[in-house]
């Protein structure tokens, strides 16, 4: 409940993909804020889904993760 490492997001040195659903309780605007604090990170908002994007929209969730991993693999 009180865990907060927001100030350390700037220190992350590995590729980061933030994923949330367009109806997620972790609202896209909130996740976008964390993404803006993480250098070089990306954000994917999965349509027609809530917090369980991998269940709510399996195909889009899988696609964005695969694209991210392929991009990281080719750097």
PDB file of N, CA and C in Angstrom:
ATOM      1  N   UNK A   1       0.821  -1.187   0.000  1.00  0.00           N
ATOM      2  CA  UNK A   1       0.000   0.000   0.000  1.00  0.00           C
ATOM      3  C   UNK A   1       0.873   1.263   0.000  1.00  0.00           C
ATOM      4  N   UNK A   2       1.969   1.240   0.700  1.00  0.00           N
ATOM      5  CA  UNK A   2       2.825   2.423   0.784  1.00  0.00           C
ATOM      6  C   UNK A   2       4.094   2.308  -0.047  1.00  0.00           C
ATOM      7  N   UNK A   3       4.222   1.256  -0.844  1.00  0.00           N
ATOM      8  CA  UNK A   3       5.401   1.060  -1.675  1.00  0.00           C
ATOM      9  C   UNK A   3       5.425   2.094  -2.785  1.00  0.00           C
ATOM     10  N   UNK A   4       6.515   2.848  -2.890  1.00  0.00           N
ATOM     11  CA  UNK A   4       6.613   3.874  -3.924  1.00  0.00           C
ATOM     12  C   UNK A   4       8.067   4.033  -4.331  1.00  0.00           C
ATOM     13  N   UNK A   5       8.372   3.632  -5.542  1.00  0.00           N
ATOM     14  CA  UNK A   5       9.723   3.783  -6.085  1.00  0.00           C
ATOM     15  C   UNK A   5       9.705   4.659  -7.341  1.00  0.00           C
ATOM     16  N   UNK A   6       8.721   5.516  -7.435  1.00  0.00           N
ATOM     17  CA  UNK A   6       8.578   6.384  -8.597  1.00  0.00           C
ATOM     18  C   UNK A   6       9.858   7.164  -8.876  1.00  0.00           C
ATOM     19  N   UNK A   7      10.503   7.636  -7.846  1.00  0.00           N
ATOM     20  CA  UNK A   7      11.722   8.439  -8.026  1.00  0.00           C
ATOM     21  C   UNK A   7      12.859   7.637  -8.647  1.00  0.00           C
ATOM     22  N   UNK A   8      12.769   6.320  -8.632  1.00  0.00           N
ATOM     23  CA  UNK A   8      13.837   5.486  -9.192  1.00  0.00           C
ATOM     24  C   UNK A   8      13.565   5.028 -10.621  1.00  0.00           C
ATOM     25  N   UNK A   9      12.407   5.356 -11.168  1.00  0.00           N
ATOM     26  CA  UNK A   9      12.107   4.935 -12.540  1.00  0.00           C
ATOM     27  C   UNK A   9      13.123   5.492 -13.533  1.00  0.00           C
ATOM     28  N   UNK A  10      13.656   6.651 -13.269  1.00  0.00           N
ATOM     29  CA  UNK A  10      14.648   7.275 -14.149  1.00  0.00           C
ATOM     30  C   UNK A  10      15.932   6.462 -14.228  1.00  0.00           C
ATOM     31  N   UNK A  11      16.156   5.567 -13.283  1.00  0.00           N
ATOM     32  CA  UNK A  11      17.385   4.783 -13.208  1.00  0.00           C
ATOM     33  C   UNK A  11      17.312   3.442 -13.938  1.00  0.00           C
ATOM     34  N   UNK A  12      16.160   3.076 -14.441  1.00  0.00           N
ATOM     35  CA  UNK A  12      16.000   1.790 -15.121  1.00  0.00           C
ATOM     36  C   UNK A  12      16.776   1.821 -16.428  1.00  0.00           C
ATOM     37  N   UNK A  13      17.605   0.811 -16.638  1.00  0.00           N
ATOM     38  CA  UNK A  13      18.494   0.757 -17.801  1.00  0.00           C
ATOM     39  C   UNK A  13      18.143  -0.361 -18.781  1.00  0.00           C
ATOM     40  N   UNK A  14      17.046  -1.035 -18.582  1.00  0.00           N
ATOM     41  CA  UNK A  14      16.625  -2.117 -19.474  1.00  0.00           C
ATOM     42  C   UNK A  14      15.356  -1.701 -20.202  1.00  0.00           C
ATOM     43  N   UNK A  15      15.046  -2.322 -21.327  1.00  0.00           N
ATOM     44  CA  UNK A  15      13.817  -1.990 -22.048  1.00  0.00           C
ATOM     45  C   UNK A  15      12.580  -2.259 -21.177  1.00  0.00           C
ATOM     46  N   UNK A  16      11.637  -1.329 -21.223  1.00  0.00           N
ATOM     47  CA  UNK A  16      10.422  -1.442 -20.415  1.00  0.00           C
ATOM     48  C   UNK A  16       9.198  -1.224 -21.289  1.00  0.00           C
ATOM     49  N   UNK A  17       8.237  -2.111 -21.162  1.00  0.00           N
ATOM     50  CA  UNK A  17       6.942  -1.956 -21.809  1.00  0.00           C
ATOM     51  C   UNK A  17       5.884  -1.924 -20.721  1.00  0.00           C
ATOM     52  N   UNK A  18       5.214  -0.805 -20.601  1.00  0.00           N
ATOM     53  CA  UNK A  18       4.071  -0.696 -19.689  1.00  0.00           C
ATOM     54  C   UNK A  18       2.834  -1.123 -20.455  1.00  0.00           C
ATOM     55  N   UNK A  19       2.033  -1.969 -19.850  1.00  0.00           N
ATOM     56  CA  UNK A  19       0.806  -2.464 -20.484  1.00  0.00           C
ATOM     57  C   UNK A  19      -0.357  -2.246 -19.529  1.00  0.00           C
ATOM     58  N   UNK A  20      -1.429  -1.672 -20.060  1.00  0.00           N
ATOM     59  CA  UNK A  20      -2.663  -1.554 -19.278  1.00  0.00           C
ATOM     60  C   UNK A  20      -3.837  -1.641 -20.238  1.00  0.00           C
ATOM     61  N   UNK A  21      -4.997  -1.887 -19.680  1.00  0.00           N
ATOM     62  CA  UNK A  21      -6.207  -1.949 -20.487  1.00  0.00           C
ATOM     63  C   UNK A  21      -6.880  -0.593 -20.558  1.00  0.00           C
ATOM     64  N   UNK A  22      -7.663  -0.382 -21.597  1.00  0.00           N
ATOM     65  CA  UNK A  22      -8.344   0.906 -21.732  1.00  0.00           C
ATOM     66  C   UNK A  22      -9.427   1.107 -20.676  1.00  0.00           C
ATOM     67  N   UNK A  23      -9.818   0.019 -19.980  1.00  0.00           N
ATOM     68  CA  UNK A  23     -10.779   0.110 -18.874  1.00  0.00           C
ATOM     69  C   UNK A  23     -10.138  -0.338 -17.560  1.00  0.00           C
ATOM     70  N   UNK A  24      -8.833  -0.223 -17.484  1.00  0.00           N
ATOM     71  CA  UNK A  24      -8.057  -0.697 -16.336  1.00  0.00           C
ATOM     72  C   UNK A  24      -8.242   0.220 -15.133  1.00  0.00           C
ATOM     73  N   UNK A  25      -8.234  -0.354 -13.929  1.00  0.00           N
ATOM     74  CA  UNK A  25      -8.257   0.494 -12.735  1.00  0.00           C
ATOM     75  C   UNK A  25      -6.929   1.219 -12.581  1.00  0.00           C
ATOM     76  N   UNK A  26      -5.857   0.662 -13.148  1.00  0.00           N
ATOM     77  CA  UNK A  26      -4.597   1.401 -13.293  1.00  0.00           C
ATOM     78  C   UNK A  26      -4.769   2.203 -14.586  1.00  0.00           C
ATOM     79  N   UNK A  27      -5.396   3.343 -14.459  1.00  0.00           N
ATOM     80  CA  UNK A  27      -5.848   4.105 -15.623  1.00  0.00           C
ATOM     81  C   UNK A  27      -4.704   4.432 -16.582  1.00  0.00           C
ATOM     82  N   UNK A  28      -4.978   4.406 -17.883  1.00  0.00           N
ATOM     83  CA  UNK A  28      -3.948   4.706 -18.863  1.00  0.00           C
ATOM     84  C   UNK A  28      -3.220   6.032 -18.598  1.00  0.00           C
ATOM     85  N   UNK A  29      -3.915   7.042 -18.129  1.00  0.00           N
ATOM     86  CA  UNK A  29      -3.254   8.322 -17.856  1.00  0.00           C
ATOM     87  C   UNK A  29      -2.228   8.173 -16.730  1.00  0.00           C
ATOM     88  N   UNK A  30      -2.523   7.343 -15.755  1.00  0.00           N
ATOM     89  CA  UNK A  30      -1.591   7.091 -14.654  1.00  0.00           C
ATOM     90  C   UNK A  30      -0.376   6.306 -15.142  1.00  0.00           C
ATOM     91  N   UNK A  31      -0.619   5.270 -15.927  1.00  0.00           N
ATOM     92  CA  UNK A  31       0.473   4.457 -16.449  1.00  0.00           C
ATOM     93  C   UNK A  31       1.337   5.286 -17.403  1.00  0.00           C
ATOM     94  N   UNK A  32       0.705   6.162 -18.173  1.00  0.00           N
ATOM     95  CA  UNK A  32       1.442   7.065 -19.064  1.00  0.00           C
ATOM     96  C   UNK A  32       2.394   7.954 -18.255  1.00  0.00           C
ATOM     97  N   UNK A  33       1.982   8.388 -17.094  1.00  0.00           N
ATOM     98  CA  UNK A  33       2.843   9.190 -16.230  1.00  0.00           C
ATOM     99  C   UNK A  33       4.091   8.398 -15.839  1.00  0.00           C
ATOM    100  N   UNK A  34       3.920   7.145 -15.395  1.00  0.00           N
ATOM    101  CA  UNK A  34       5.075   6.317 -15.034  1.00  0.00           C
ATOM    102  C   UNK A  34       5.964   6.079 -16.242  1.00  0.00           C
ATOM    103  N   UNK A  35       5.344   5.863 -17.386  1.00  0.00           N
ATOM    104  CA  UNK A  35       6.104   5.658 -18.620  1.00  0.00           C
ATOM    105  C   UNK A  35       6.938   6.891 -18.943  1.00  0.00           C
ATOM    106  N   UNK A  36       6.401   8.072 -18.703  1.00  0.00           N
ATOM    107  CA  UNK A  36       7.135   9.303 -19.001  1.00  0.00           C
ATOM    108  C   UNK A  36       8.352   9.472 -18.094  1.00  0.00           C
ATOM    109  N   UNK A  37       8.369   8.802 -16.969  1.00  0.00           N
ATOM    110  CA  UNK A  37       9.490   8.882 -16.031  1.00  0.00           C
ATOM    111  C   UNK A  37      10.555   7.810 -16.277  1.00  0.00           C
ATOM    112  N   UNK A  38      10.266   6.892 -17.190  1.00  0.00           N
ATOM    113  CA  UNK A  38      11.166   5.771 -17.471  1.00  0.00           C
ATOM    114  C   UNK A  38      11.799   5.972 -18.845  1.00  0.00           C
ATOM    115  N   UNK A  39      13.072   6.313 -18.893  1.00  0.00           N
ATOM    116  CA  UNK A  39      13.726   6.619 -20.177  1.00  0.00           C
ATOM    117  C   UNK A  39      13.592   5.495 -21.203  1.00  0.00           C
ATOM    118  N   UNK A  40      13.189   5.864 -22.406  1.00  0.00           N
ATOM    119  CA  UNK A  40      13.113   4.912 -23.508  1.00  0.00           C
ATOM    120  C   UNK A  40      12.007   3.881 -23.405  1.00  0.00           C
ATOM    121  N   UNK A  41      11.146   4.003 -22.419  1.00  0.00           N
ATOM    122  CA  UNK A  41      10.088   3.010 -22.249  1.00  0.00           C
ATOM    123  C   UNK A  41       8.952   3.240 -23.237  1.00  0.00           C
ATOM    124  N   UNK A  42       8.116   2.232 -23.353  1.00  0.00           N
ATOM    125  CA  UNK A  42       6.956   2.291 -24.236  1.00  0.00           C
ATOM    126  C   UNK A  42       5.705   1.974 -23.429  1.00  0.00           C
ATOM    127  N   UNK A  43       4.575   2.412 -23.957  1.00  0.00           N
ATOM    128  CA  UNK A  43       3.279   2.154 -23.339  1.00  0.00           C
ATOM    129  C   UNK A  43       2.346   1.552 -24.371  1.00  0.00           C
ATOM    130  N   UNK A  44       1.652   0.493 -23.973  1.00  0.00           N
ATOM    131  CA  UNK A  44       0.619  -0.101 -24.812  1.00  0.00           C
ATOM    132  C   UNK A  44      -0.672  -0.109 -24.006  1.00  0.00           C
ATOM    133  N   UNK A  45      -1.704   0.508 -24.557  1.00  0.00           N
ATOM    134  CA  UNK A  45      -3.026   0.479 -23.946  1.00  0.00           C
ATOM    135  C   UNK A  45      -3.854  -0.510 -24.766  1.00  0.00           C
ATOM    136  N   UNK A  46      -4.233  -1.597 -24.137  1.00  0.00           N
ATOM    137  CA  UNK A  46      -4.939  -2.680 -24.820  1.00  0.00           C
ATOM    138  C   UNK A  46      -6.433  -2.371 -24.841  1.00  0.00           C
ATOM    139  N   UNK A  47      -6.993  -2.370 -26.036  1.00  0.00           N
ATOM    140  CA  UNK A  47      -8.412  -2.045 -26.187  1.00  0.00           C
ATOM    141  C   UNK A  47      -9.310  -3.156 -25.650  1.00  0.00           C
ATOM    142  N   UNK A  48     -10.507  -2.765 -25.272  1.00  0.00           N
ATOM    143  CA  UNK A  48     -11.530  -3.711 -24.800  1.00  0.00           C
ATOM    144  C   UNK A  48     -11.032  -4.614 -23.676  1.00  0.00           C
ATOM    145  N   UNK A  49     -10.283  -4.019 -22.748  1.00  0.00           N
ATOM    146  CA  UNK A  49      -9.781  -4.825 -21.643  1.00  0.00           C
ATOM    147  C   UNK A  49      -9.662  -3.991 -20.378  1.00  0.00           C
ATOM    148  N   UNK A  50      -9.608  -4.714 -19.271  1.00  0.00           N
ATOM    149  CA  UNK A  50      -9.405  -4.074 -17.976  1.00  0.00           C
ATOM    150  C   UNK A  50      -8.006  -4.454 -17.493  1.00  0.00           C
ATOM    151  N   UNK A  51      -7.873  -4.862 -16.240  1.00  0.00           N
ATOM    152  CA  UNK A  51      -6.560  -5.117 -15.678  1.00  0.00           C
ATOM    153  C   UNK A  51      -5.932  -6.419 -16.179  1.00  0.00           C
ATOM    154  N   UNK A  52      -6.745  -7.381 -16.557  1.00  0.00           N
ATOM    155  CA  UNK A  52      -6.221  -8.658 -17.048  1.00  0.00           C
ATOM    156  C   UNK A  52      -6.187  -8.656 -18.573  1.00  0.00           C
ATOM    157  N   UNK A  53      -5.323  -7.830 -19.135  1.00  0.00           N
ATOM    158  CA  UNK A  53      -5.256  -7.670 -20.590  1.00  0.00           C
ATOM    159  C   UNK A  53      -4.995  -8.990 -21.294  1.00  0.00           C
ATOM    160  N   UNK A  54      -4.195  -9.850 -20.664  1.00  0.00           N
ATOM    161  CA  UNK A  54      -3.872 -11.126 -21.298  1.00  0.00           C
ATOM    162  C   UNK A  54      -5.073 -12.055 -21.396  1.00  0.00           C
ATOM    163  N   UNK A  55      -6.084 -11.798 -20.601  1.00  0.00           N
ATOM    164  CA  UNK A  55      -7.317 -12.588 -20.660  1.00  0.00           C
ATOM    165  C   UNK A  55      -8.404 -11.852 -21.444  1.00  0.00           C
ATOM    166  N   UNK A  56      -8.506 -10.539 -21.215  1.00  0.00           N
ATOM    167  CA  UNK A  56      -9.581  -9.754 -21.820  1.00  0.00           C
ATOM    168  C   UNK A  56      -9.409  -9.567 -23.323  1.00  0.00           C
ATOM    169  N   UNK A  57      -8.177  -9.423 -23.768  1.00  0.00           N
ATOM    170  CA  UNK A  57      -7.910  -9.236 -25.197  1.00  0.00           C
ATOM    171  C   UNK A  57      -6.594  -9.930 -25.521  1.00  0.00           C
ATOM    172  N   UNK A  58      -6.654 -11.247 -25.531  1.00  0.00           N
ATOM    173  CA  UNK A  58      -5.472 -12.086 -25.703  1.00  0.00           C
ATOM    174  C   UNK A  58      -4.683 -11.745 -26.954  1.00  0.00           C
ATOM    175  N   UNK A  59      -5.358 -11.575 -28.070  1.00  0.00           N
ATOM    176  CA  UNK A  59      -4.649 -11.364 -29.330  1.00  0.00           C
ATOM    177  C   UNK A  59      -3.901 -10.032 -29.365  1.00  0.00           C
ATOM    178  N   UNK A  60      -4.530  -8.941 -28.946  1.00  0.00           N
ATOM    179  CA  UNK A  60      -3.844  -7.648 -28.960  1.00  0.00           C
ATOM    180  C   UNK A  60      -2.717  -7.626 -27.931  1.00  0.00           C
ATOM    181  N   UNK A  61      -2.963  -8.187 -26.759  1.00  0.00           N
ATOM    182  CA  UNK A  61      -1.933  -8.249 -25.726  1.00  0.00           C
ATOM    183  C   UNK A  61      -0.711  -9.006 -26.238  1.00  0.00           C
ATOM    184  N   UNK A  62      -0.940 -10.155 -26.819  1.00  0.00           N
ATOM    185  CA  UNK A  62       0.163 -10.950 -27.368  1.00  0.00           C
ATOM    186  C   UNK A  62       0.898 -10.238 -28.481  1.00  0.00           C
ATOM    187  N   UNK A  63       0.152  -9.554 -29.328  1.00  0.00           N
ATOM    188  CA  UNK A  63       0.764  -8.835 -30.452  1.00  0.00           C
ATOM    189  C   UNK A  63       1.687  -7.725 -29.962  1.00  0.00           C
ATOM    190  N   UNK A  64       1.231  -6.901 -29.017  1.00  0.00           N
ATOM    191  CA  UNK A  64       2.068  -5.775 -28.578  1.00  0.00           C
ATOM    192  C   UNK A  64       3.300  -6.270 -27.827  1.00  0.00           C
ATOM    193  N   UNK A  65       3.162  -7.342 -27.079  1.00  0.00           N
ATOM    194  CA  UNK A  65       4.329  -7.891 -26.380  1.00  0.00           C
ATOM    195  C   UNK A  65       5.314  -8.485 -27.378  1.00  0.00           C
ATOM    196  N   UNK A  66       4.812  -9.222 -28.365  1.00  0.00           N
ATOM    197  CA  UNK A  66       5.694  -9.792 -29.387  1.00  0.00           C
ATOM    198  C   UNK A  66       6.418  -8.700 -30.163  1.00  0.00           C
ATOM    199  N   UNK A  67       5.712  -7.631 -30.525  1.00  0.00           N
ATOM    200  CA  UNK A  67       6.353  -6.521 -31.241  1.00  0.00           C
ATOM    201  C   UNK A  67       7.448  -5.881 -30.399  1.00  0.00           C
ATOM    202  N   UNK A  68       7.167  -5.685 -29.126  1.00  0.00           N
ATOM    203  CA  UNK A  68       8.155  -5.095 -28.227  1.00  0.00           C
ATOM    204  C   UNK A  68       9.383  -5.998 -28.119  1.00  0.00           C
ATOM    205  N   UNK A  69       9.177  -7.284 -27.910  1.00  0.00           N
ATOM    206  CA  UNK A  69      10.296  -8.210 -27.789  1.00  0.00           C
ATOM    207  C   UNK A  69      11.100  -8.305 -29.075  1.00  0.00           C
ATOM    208  N   UNK A  70      10.430  -8.298 -30.222  1.00  0.00           N
ATOM    209  CA  UNK A  70      11.135  -8.318 -31.502  1.00  0.00           C
ATOM    210  C   UNK A  70      11.968  -7.060 -31.683  1.00  0.00           C
ATOM    211  N   UNK A  71      11.420  -5.915 -31.304  1.00  0.00           N
ATOM    212  CA  UNK A  71      12.151  -4.664 -31.405  1.00  0.00           C
ATOM    213  C   UNK A  71      13.385  -4.675 -30.500  1.00  0.00           C
ATOM    214  N   UNK A  72      13.227  -5.144 -29.284  1.00  0.00           N
ATOM    215  CA  UNK A  72      14.352  -5.228 -28.352  1.00  0.00           C
ATOM    216  C   UNK A  72      15.407  -6.205 -28.863  1.00  0.00           C
ATOM    217  N   UNK A  73      14.957  -7.311 -29.433  1.00  0.00           N
ATOM    218  CA  UNK A  73      15.865  -8.345 -29.930  1.00  0.00           C
ATOM    219  C   UNK A  73      16.688  -7.845 -31.111  1.00  0.00           C
ATOM    220  N   UNK A  74      16.181  -6.892 -31.866  1.00  0.00           N
ATOM    221  CA  UNK A  74      16.880  -6.408 -33.057  1.00  0.00           C
ATOM    222  C   UNK A  74      17.697  -5.142 -32.818  1.00  0.00           C
ATOM    223  N   UNK A  75      17.882  -4.770 -31.570  1.00  0.00           N
ATOM    224  CA  UNK A  75      18.713  -3.598 -31.274  1.00  0.00           C
ATOM    225  C   UNK A  75      20.136  -3.995 -31.068  1.00  0.00           C
TER     226      UNK A  75
END
